[in-house]
Structures are given as C-alpha cells and as structure tokens.
Amino acid sequence: MTATRTAEQTATQTAEQTVSGTVDEQQPVLGPDPRTAYREALLELAAADPRVICLDSDTGGLEDTFAKQFPEQYVNIGIAEANLMTVAAGLASRGFIPYVHTMATFATMRAAEFLKLDVVGNRLPVRVIATHGGLSAAHFGTTHFALEDLAVARALAELAVVVPGDGRQIGAATRQLHELPGPAYLRLGRSATPVPPGAAPDLRLGHARVLRDGTDVTVVATGPLPLLFALEAAEELAGDGVSAQVLELHTLHPLDRDGLLAGCRGRAGVVTVEEHRPQGGMGDAVAEVVSAELAVPMRRVAVRGTPGGRVASQRDALAAHGVSTADVVESARQLLARTHEKHQRPASHGAAATRTR
Amino acid sequence: MAVPTTTGPPHSPAATLAPAARTSAASDQTPETPPAAGADTALDAAAMATRIRQDVIRMAGGPEGAHAGGSLSCADVMAVLHAELLRPGDSFVLSKGHAAPALYSALSQLGRFPADELDGYAQPGSRLFGHPRYDLPGVEFATGSLGHGIGLSVGLALAEQLRGGDRCVYTILGDGELQEGSVWEAALLAGHRALPGLVAVVDRNGLQITGGTEDTVGLEPLDAKFVAFGWQARTVDGHDLPALRDALRPSPDGPVVVIAKTVKGRGVPFLEQRVAGHYAKLKPALVQRALAAIGRSAGGPS
C-alpha cells in the first residue's frame, strides 16, 4: 500500500531521479517509472535506427519528449486504437519498425482483431507497448484494468510477450525486443514499483531468471508486484525451514521450456503468481510445460473475481482478489502439506476425495 | 529520401526502403515475386474485365461456390487498376477481401501465378482461399475481415509520405464495409495528414447480405461524408472504363475516394441486383448461361 502511494507521487519523476532519490528505511527502494525507463530506451533506439517510428494514440508523455527530439519519427494516430495497429502494419510492411503505444486493455481487447490480423497475421515487426498492465491503474477503475491481455497476447501464438518484473530491466527488454524479426508485446505497469531485493541477474529474452535457489517448492512470478510477493514469500517460507526456488518468467512467448523444467523438477509443487486472471495467463503457460513433463502439482495465484467495486490501491485490490505474499505462502504450504501427507499415509481414493486442500 | 526505382510487373509490392544501413527486418516480410510472364504486353482493361468475370463464374461453379456478386461488380475497377494504372512500386490492397476471385483472376492474367490454379479455387490443397493470404504472389496483406484494408493502405501511404516518395496506394472497399467504424478512423487520419497518392475506391453496388445498404444502415450522402473527412470525392459509373481511368488518378494534394456506382452481379443477368447473388454456387448449366451472357455484354458503361 505504502509503495503504491509512493509510486503515484513519483510517477512524473525521471527514472534516474527516482532511483537515486533518498529513501527512508520504512520505504522500499523504488525502481524507475516504467514509461520513463521504456522511453529512454526508445530514444536511444530512435537515434541509432531511422526505421524506428513512434506511433502515439494520444497517450501523453511522448509528444513532449520523443516528438521534440525526433519529430520526423513521430506520428500521433489519435484516439483510434484499431487504426493504430493497422497503420503500424502498413508502415512495417514498408521497412519501418513501428512502436505503437496504448494501454494494455485497449491493445489486446479493443484492437484485438487488428493486432491479430494486420500485425501478427502478416508477421510484421510492430512493437506493441502496452502500459497500465494488470491493476496498475487501480484508481482508474475497471475500464482501465488489464487482466485478460496476456491471455489474448499468448493466444496470438506468434507474438513475443514480455513483462519485465524489475523496472531496472525495462530498457534491456526494449532493446532486445527491437532485434526480433516479428511482432512483440511489451507489458508495462503504470507506476514505479519497489526494486526486488537480492541479486538481479540480467534479463535475457526467452530465459526465465532464477532469483533464488530452492529445493522444496518453486514459485514462478510474472510482473513487478507478483515478483515481490514471490520473493517475500520465499523469505517467509525460509523461516519455516522451507527452501523455495523463485523464477521470474518475464517472457511468456517464446516460453523457456528448459528453464521451467529445470526450475520445477523434483519440487513438491509449483506456485505461479501473476497480475492477471488465471484463465490463459502465465500459470496456464507454465502448466503447458510442467504438466506434460513432471508429476508436480501446481497452484495458481492469480486475480479471482471482479476487482473494481470500490477504489483501492493496486496492492490492496490484488490482495482482495487473491494475489499477495500471504496467498503465495499459503499455496506453497498447501502443496508441501499435500506431499507430506502422501508420504505419511498413502491415501486411498476415498481419502483423497475428502481431503481438504 | 530518394525513391529507388523498383522493377517488376504492375502493383508489385514495393521493394522495402530501408533508411538504415542495416538489413531491414521487414524486408523479409515483403513478398518477392517473379516478373509477370506477360508484363511487357500491354494489357487491355476491357479484355481483362471480361476474363475476370468469366473466371469468377467458373470459381462460383466450383464445389464451394464463390462471392460472385461483389466480385463481378468490381471487375471493371479491378481491371483498370491492374491492366493500366498500377505502376511498379505502387500498392493495391483489396479491402473487400471477399472479392478475392476477381483479384485472383487479375493476378493470374498478370502472370503472378498460373491461371490453372484458379481451377482449384477454395479446394483442398489450393492456396486460393475464399479470402486472400498475404503470401500469395502479388498480395501484401491478408484481408477479408472488413474495415482493415483502408487502414493498411493509409499505413502504406503514410510510409510514402514520411519518405517523400511518389508511389501510389489503391484500395477497393465494399459499400457495406463502410459501416465498419475502423474505416472512418483510417479516413479521418488520411484526411488529416492529406496523404497524397492514396486512392480508395468504393464499390457502390448498393447491396449487402441482408438487403440494400440504404435500408440496412444508410450511407448517403456518401461523397459528403468523405469530403467532410478531408478527402476529394469523385463519383463515377463503375463500369465505364474511360471514366474510371480518369477518376482513379491519384492526387498530390490528398486522399481521393472514387465512389464507383456499380451493379452487383454485373454481366450475369440472373445475378444482377440480386441480394442472393452475393454468394453463389452455380450448377454447370448456370455457369454456361452466365459465360454466354458475359460473352455478349462485355464492357461498356451502365
């Protein structure tokens, strides 16, 4: 809650100011503002590569930055997300690399068919920069929540899908996506989030990051707050003597099959945590791989029900709908108890059916 | 930036202009097509239109039938564009993708693929679907979901404007298609940017699946709508080849819409102005009747 309020206050600062700002001990260290961090990478790319074209849909923040520096590489399409995708496809077909900017829910829901047919269907190198992912626009309300976007993006099958969980790596993700020959989807949050504690291995597209080694259970996280919850949960579990592996799955397509199997094999269970509905999200992507190869049970920590009844911070809204550190811990304990129970007294079919989860 | 001359038959997808020294990632996406077999031969729009109509009927006589009505109504526009107007490097986007049979015929007449492929239209193993794929020679974008082609054309014209080129972009829309909101998003942007070299043709046959456009969701006054969006509007008899030739000329000053007044099913009396002719699956006897009628009535203004 505290972190979210702080994030709102600092949203307009530049990435550098935010990172280097003085932080008292009660406050977590905030990462860069996501849109600022992305924009700085885009400006570098545009300076080096005249194929870069910035297509805006009246999002705010590009007209007074990118457009000032690169007026010839900036076009504001207006508030027209369907046309945004389609015009980008036309430009990409002529050798440009369009970066299109809109919110995650508009990119994948309102403009879904235009993204599907014109961009992905023609395999064109458009980069969809989808901001306000998940519940990061918490106080905006349900119209601005994006809890289905990853399901749509994944279902498009040939769209690279990346969700940086560490704001400091948004620039790296942006630069690596630039090199892809096909279309890509980059999901960003609205505001800065705390820097994940501990080691920060480099982001490599298509490779899950191992943030903590553990042997008992595995927690797979996608997105900034889920990653924090996963790390906090691992710390709490460690206090109980439970060793939790933490993977950050920032790339949902292409999926890091080997990394997932290596990170989940031999554990009592896998908990996935994401800022998305359970249907079609990261948990389903992990299940595709894990359920086919490993006899390891899974629990999905994902947004349940319908957030948006009353204004709440991003963290509170997530917690109220099943996504928090406590939910990760509880899911991990359930999985461990299940395995423990199995080892203690092998259950008959009847016992299995009545066992509480 | 200087515009390189592209080689190839009319309406070959343009060679990718990569302003960077680096290899363009998008260049792999641009369909590479061999020069048309008959590209040197001057094509006659009237002959091409007649052949389009014959081919459309033959495809409608295939096991799956075809979107005959709207393919026949735009046959003359298609022929004038492909036989005469499209220069190397110009683009053509079939926004009303269901008129694919007419496009397939035109492309085969240009030698983009063998004419005998038309015999396999919509049959297993063929690459000629009911709506065109982007990887077919001479086709740059998959179309068929209505309301996409004009936005794609705006994107192509915008690329040309940004680079200071003079290549043209032509697209054919259905009139019922104009009920799609995305058409107007694209039209608004094209007018605002005063995109030169963009020509959108509306195949104004007046019919859609459930009836007349004006009885369904009316479009008139159509020219005024486009003018209000910043376009030049030209209304023309869509079966008058010399008039089409004149009306389809692009403008350096901004986008042009050509409202081509056409007859759905044109050239085949039992399909003309018939809502039921939108999609036809013709028995052999009707194919023969239709081909005989096309032979008698080829070309000429309405």
Coordinates of C-alpha atoms in Angstrom, one line a residue, chain B:
Chain B
M1 CA 15.0 10.5 -49.4
A2 CA 15.4 9.4 -53.0
V3 CA 13.0 6.7 -54.0
P4 CA 14.6 3.8 -55.7
T5 CA 13.0 2.6 -58.9
T6 CA 11.5 -0.8 -58.4
T7 CA 11.2 -3.3 -61.1
G8 CA 8.6 -5.8 -61.7
P9 CA 5.1 -6.1 -63.0
P10 CA 2.4 -3.7 -62.1
H11 CA 1.4 -3.5 -58.5
S12 CA 4.4 -5.5 -57.4
P13 CA 4.8 -5.0 -53.7
A14 CA 7.3 -2.2 -53.4
A15 CA 10.9 -3.0 -52.6
T16 CA 11.5 -2.2 -49.0
L17 CA 13.1 1.2 -48.4
A18 CA 15.4 0.7 -45.5
P19 CA 16.7 4.1 -44.5
A20 CA 19.2 2.4 -42.2
A21 CA 22.3 0.7 -43.5
R22 CA 21.3 -2.3 -41.5
T23 CA 19.3 -5.0 -43.1
S24 CA 15.6 -4.3 -42.7
A25 CA 13.8 -6.8 -40.6
A26 CA 10.7 -6.1 -42.6
S27 CA 12.3 -6.8 -46.0
D28 CA 11.8 -10.5 -45.3
Q29 CA 8.1 -9.8 -45.0
T30 CA 7.7 -8.3 -48.4
P31 CA 6.6 -10.9 -50.8
E32 CA 9.2 -11.4 -53.5
T33 CA 7.5 -12.2 -56.8
P34 CA 9.0 -13.0 -60.1
P35 CA 8.2 -10.7 -63.1
A36 CA 5.0 -11.5 -64.7
A37 CA 5.2 -13.6 -67.8
G38 CA 3.2 -11.2 -69.9
A39 CA 4.4 -8.0 -68.2
D40 CA 5.7 -6.5 -71.4
T41 CA 2.4 -7.0 -73.2
A42 CA 0.1 -4.0 -73.0
L43 CA -3.0 -5.3 -71.2
D44 CA -6.4 -4.2 -72.3
A45 CA -8.7 -3.4 -69.4
A46 CA -11.8 -4.4 -71.2
A47 CA -10.4 -7.8 -72.1
M48 CA -9.1 -8.2 -68.5
A49 CA -12.5 -7.3 -67.1
T50 CA -14.3 -9.9 -69.3
R51 CA -11.8 -12.5 -68.3
I52 CA -12.2 -11.6 -64.6
R53 CA -16.0 -12.1 -65.0
Q54 CA -15.5 -15.5 -66.7
D55 CA -13.1 -16.7 -64.1
V56 CA -15.4 -15.5 -61.2
I57 CA -18.2 -17.5 -62.7
R58 CA -16.0 -20.6 -63.1
M59 CA -14.9 -20.3 -59.5
A60 CA -18.6 -19.9 -58.5
G61 CA -19.2 -23.1 -60.4
G62 CA -16.7 -24.9 -58.2
P63 CA -17.7 -27.2 -55.3
E64 CA -17.7 -24.3 -52.7
G65 CA -19.2 -21.6 -54.8
A66 CA -17.8 -18.0 -54.5
H67 CA -18.6 -14.4 -53.6
A68 CA -19.8 -13.8 -57.2
G69 CA -21.9 -10.6 -56.9
G70 CA -19.3 -8.4 -55.3
S71 CA -16.5 -9.8 -57.5
L72 CA -18.5 -9.1 -60.6
S73 CA -19.4 -5.6 -59.5
C74 CA -15.8 -4.5 -59.0
A75 CA -14.4 -6.4 -62.1
D76 CA -14.0 -3.2 -64.2
V77 CA -12.3 -1.2 -61.4
M78 CA -10.0 -4.2 -60.8
A79 CA -9.2 -4.4 -64.5
V80 CA -8.5 -0.7 -65.0
L81 CA -6.2 -0.7 -62.0
H82 CA -4.3 -3.9 -62.8
A83 CA -4.2 -3.6 -66.6
E84 CA -3.4 0.1 -66.8
L85 CA -2.8 2.2 -63.7
L86 CA -0.7 0.3 -61.2
R87 CA 3.0 1.2 -61.8
P88 CA 5.9 -0.7 -60.5
G89 CA 6.2 0.0 -56.8
D90 CA 2.5 1.1 -56.4
S91 CA 0.4 -0.9 -54.0
F92 CA -3.0 -2.5 -54.2
V93 CA -5.0 -3.6 -51.1
L94 CA -8.3 -5.5 -51.5
S95 CA -10.1 -4.2 -48.5
K96 CA -13.2 -6.1 -49.5
G97 CA -11.3 -9.4 -49.4
H98 CA -14.3 -11.4 -50.4
A99 CA -13.8 -10.2 -53.9
A100 CA -10.8 -12.5 -54.0
P101 CA -12.0 -14.3 -57.1
A102 CA -11.7 -11.1 -59.1
L103 CA -8.3 -10.4 -57.7
Y104 CA -7.1 -13.9 -58.3
S105 CA -8.1 -13.6 -61.9
A106 CA -6.4 -10.3 -62.4
L107 CA -3.2 -11.6 -60.8
S108 CA -3.2 -14.7 -62.9
Q109 CA -3.7 -12.6 -66.0
L110 CA -0.6 -10.6 -64.9
G111 CA 1.3 -13.9 -64.7
R112 CA 1.7 -13.8 -60.9
F113 CA 0.6 -17.4 -60.8
P114 CA -0.6 -19.9 -63.3
A115 CA -4.1 -19.4 -64.5
D116 CA -4.9 -23.1 -64.0
E117 CA -4.6 -22.5 -60.2
L118 CA -7.9 -20.8 -60.5
D119 CA -9.5 -24.2 -61.2
G120 CA -8.6 -25.3 -57.6
Y121 CA -10.1 -22.2 -56.0
A122 CA -11.3 -23.0 -52.4
Q123 CA -10.5 -26.7 -52.8
P124 CA -8.2 -28.7 -50.6
G125 CA -4.5 -28.1 -51.3
S126 CA -5.1 -24.8 -53.0
R127 CA -3.5 -21.5 -51.8
L128 CA -6.5 -19.7 -53.2
F129 CA -8.8 -19.3 -50.2
G130 CA -12.1 -17.5 -50.2
H131 CA -10.2 -14.5 -48.9
P132 CA -6.6 -13.8 -49.9
R133 CA -3.5 -14.7 -47.9
Y134 CA -0.6 -12.3 -47.6
D135 CA 1.9 -14.8 -49.0
L136 CA 0.2 -15.2 -52.4
P137 CA 2.3 -13.5 -55.1
G138 CA 1.0 -10.0 -55.6
V139 CA -0.8 -9.9 -52.3
E140 CA 0.8 -8.0 -49.5
F141 CA -1.8 -8.3 -46.7
A142 CA -4.4 -10.9 -45.8
T143 CA -7.8 -9.3 -46.0
G144 CA -11.4 -10.4 -45.6
S145 CA -12.3 -9.1 -42.2
L146 CA -13.9 -5.9 -43.4
G147 CA -12.6 -2.5 -42.3
H148 CA -8.9 -3.4 -42.4
G149 CA -7.8 -2.6 -45.9
I150 CA -8.2 1.1 -45.8
G151 CA -6.1 1.4 -42.6
L152 CA -3.4 -0.8 -44.1
S153 CA -3.5 1.5 -47.2
V154 CA -3.2 4.6 -45.0
G155 CA -0.2 3.0 -43.4
L156 CA 1.4 2.4 -46.8
A157 CA 0.6 5.9 -47.9
L158 CA 1.9 7.3 -44.7
A159 CA 5.2 5.5 -45.2
E160 CA 5.5 7.0 -48.6
Q161 CA 4.7 10.5 -47.2
L162 CA 7.3 10.1 -44.5
R163 CA 9.9 9.2 -47.0
G164 CA 8.9 11.8 -49.6
G165 CA 8.2 9.1 -52.3
D166 CA 5.6 9.3 -55.0
R167 CA 4.3 5.8 -55.2
C168 CA 0.6 5.3 -55.1
V169 CA -1.7 3.1 -53.0
Y170 CA -5.0 1.9 -54.3
T171 CA -7.7 0.1 -52.3
I172 CA -11.1 -1.2 -53.1
L173 CA -13.8 -1.2 -50.4
G174 CA -17.3 -2.6 -50.4
D175 CA -20.0 -0.1 -49.7
G176 CA -21.5 -2.2 -46.9
E177 CA -18.0 -2.3 -45.5
L178 CA -18.3 1.4 -44.8
Q179 CA -20.5 0.5 -41.8
E180 CA -17.3 -0.6 -40.1
G181 CA -16.1 2.1 -37.7
S182 CA -12.5 1.4 -38.4
V183 CA -12.9 2.7 -41.9
W184 CA -13.6 6.1 -40.5
E185 CA -10.7 6.0 -38.1
A186 CA -8.5 5.5 -41.1
A187 CA -10.3 8.0 -43.2
L188 CA -10.0 10.7 -40.5
L189 CA -6.2 10.2 -40.3
A190 CA -5.8 10.2 -44.1
G191 CA -7.6 13.4 -44.4
H192 CA -5.8 15.0 -41.5
R193 CA -2.4 14.0 -43.0
A194 CA -3.6 15.0 -46.5
L195 CA -2.0 11.7 -47.7
P196 CA -1.0 12.1 -51.4
G197 CA -1.2 9.2 -53.8
L198 CA -3.9 7.4 -51.8
V199 CA -7.0 6.3 -53.8
A200 CA -9.8 4.4 -52.2
V201 CA -12.5 3.0 -54.4
V202 CA -15.9 2.3 -53.0
D203 CA -17.6 -0.5 -55.0
R204 CA -21.0 1.2 -54.6
N205 CA -23.3 -1.7 -55.7
G206 CA -25.9 -0.7 -53.1
L207 CA -26.4 -4.2 -51.7
Q208 CA -25.2 -6.2 -48.7
I209 CA -26.2 -9.6 -47.4
T210 CA -29.5 -8.6 -45.8
G211 CA -30.6 -6.1 -48.4
G212 CA -30.0 -2.6 -49.7
T213 CA -27.3 -0.6 -47.9
E214 CA -29.8 2.3 -47.6
D215 CA -32.4 0.0 -46.0
T216 CA -29.8 -1.5 -43.7
V217 CA -27.7 1.3 -42.3
G218 CA -27.8 4.1 -44.9
L219 CA -24.5 5.6 -46.2
E220 CA -25.8 8.6 -48.2
P221 CA -24.7 11.3 -48.7
L222 CA -21.5 9.3 -49.1
D223 CA -19.4 11.8 -51.0
A224 CA -20.2 14.5 -48.5
K225 CA -19.0 12.2 -45.7
F226 CA -15.6 11.7 -47.3
V227 CA -15.3 15.4 -48.2
A228 CA -16.1 16.2 -44.6
F229 CA -13.2 13.9 -43.6
G230 CA -10.8 15.8 -45.9
W231 CA -10.9 13.7 -49.0
Q232 CA -11.6 14.6 -52.6
A233 CA -14.6 12.6 -53.7
R234 CA -15.3 11.6 -57.3
T235 CA -18.5 9.8 -58.3
V236 CA -18.3 7.7 -61.4
D237 CA -20.0 4.9 -63.4
G238 CA -18.1 2.0 -62.1
H239 CA -18.5 0.1 -65.4
D240 CA -17.4 2.9 -67.7
L241 CA -13.7 2.1 -68.3
P242 CA -12.6 5.5 -69.7
A243 CA -14.4 7.3 -66.9
L244 CA -12.8 5.0 -64.4
R245 CA -9.4 5.6 -65.9
D246 CA -9.8 9.3 -65.4
A247 CA -11.4 9.1 -61.9
L248 CA -8.8 6.8 -60.5
R249 CA -5.9 9.2 -60.9
P250 CA -4.3 9.9 -57.6
S251 CA -3.9 13.5 -56.3
P252 CA -0.7 15.0 -54.9
D253 CA -2.9 17.1 -52.6
G254 CA -4.5 14.5 -50.5
P255 CA -6.6 11.3 -50.5
V256 CA -9.1 10.6 -53.1
V257 CA -12.2 8.5 -52.8
V258 CA -13.8 7.2 -56.0
I259 CA -17.4 6.2 -55.5
A260 CA -17.8 3.7 -58.3
K261 CA -21.5 3.2 -58.9
T262 CA -21.8 -0.4 -59.9
V263 CA -24.3 -3.2 -60.4
K264 CA -23.9 -6.2 -58.1
G265 CA -23.5 -9.3 -60.3
R266 CA -22.8 -7.1 -63.3
G267 CA -22.6 -9.0 -66.6
V268 CA -24.7 -12.0 -65.5
P269 CA -28.4 -11.1 -65.7
F270 CA -29.6 -13.7 -63.3
L271 CA -27.2 -12.4 -60.6
E272 CA -27.6 -8.7 -61.3
Q273 CA -29.0 -6.6 -58.4
R274 CA -29.8 -9.8 -56.5
V275 CA -29.1 -10.0 -52.9
A276 CA -28.9 -13.8 -53.3
G277 CA -26.1 -13.3 -55.8
H278 CA -23.7 -12.2 -53.0
Y279 CA -22.6 -15.7 -52.6
A280 CA -23.3 -18.1 -55.5
K281 CA -22.8 -21.8 -56.0
L282 CA -23.6 -22.3 -59.6
K283 CA -24.6 -25.6 -61.3
P284 CA -22.9 -26.4 -64.7
A285 CA -25.9 -25.2 -66.7
L286 CA -25.9 -21.8 -64.9
V287 CA -22.2 -21.5 -65.4
Q288 CA -22.8 -21.9 -69.2
R289 CA -25.6 -19.5 -69.2
A290 CA -23.5 -16.9 -67.3
L291 CA -20.5 -17.4 -69.5
A292 CA -22.7 -16.9 -72.6
A293 CA -24.1 -13.7 -71.1
I294 CA -20.7 -12.3 -70.3
G295 CA -19.6 -13.0 -73.9
R296 CA -22.5 -11.0 -75.2
S297 CA -22.3 -8.0 -72.9
A298 CA -18.6 -7.4 -72.2
G299 CA -17.7 -3.9 -71.2
G300 CA -19.4 -0.6 -71.7
P301 CA -21.0 1.9 -69.4
S302 CA -24.2 1.2 -67.5

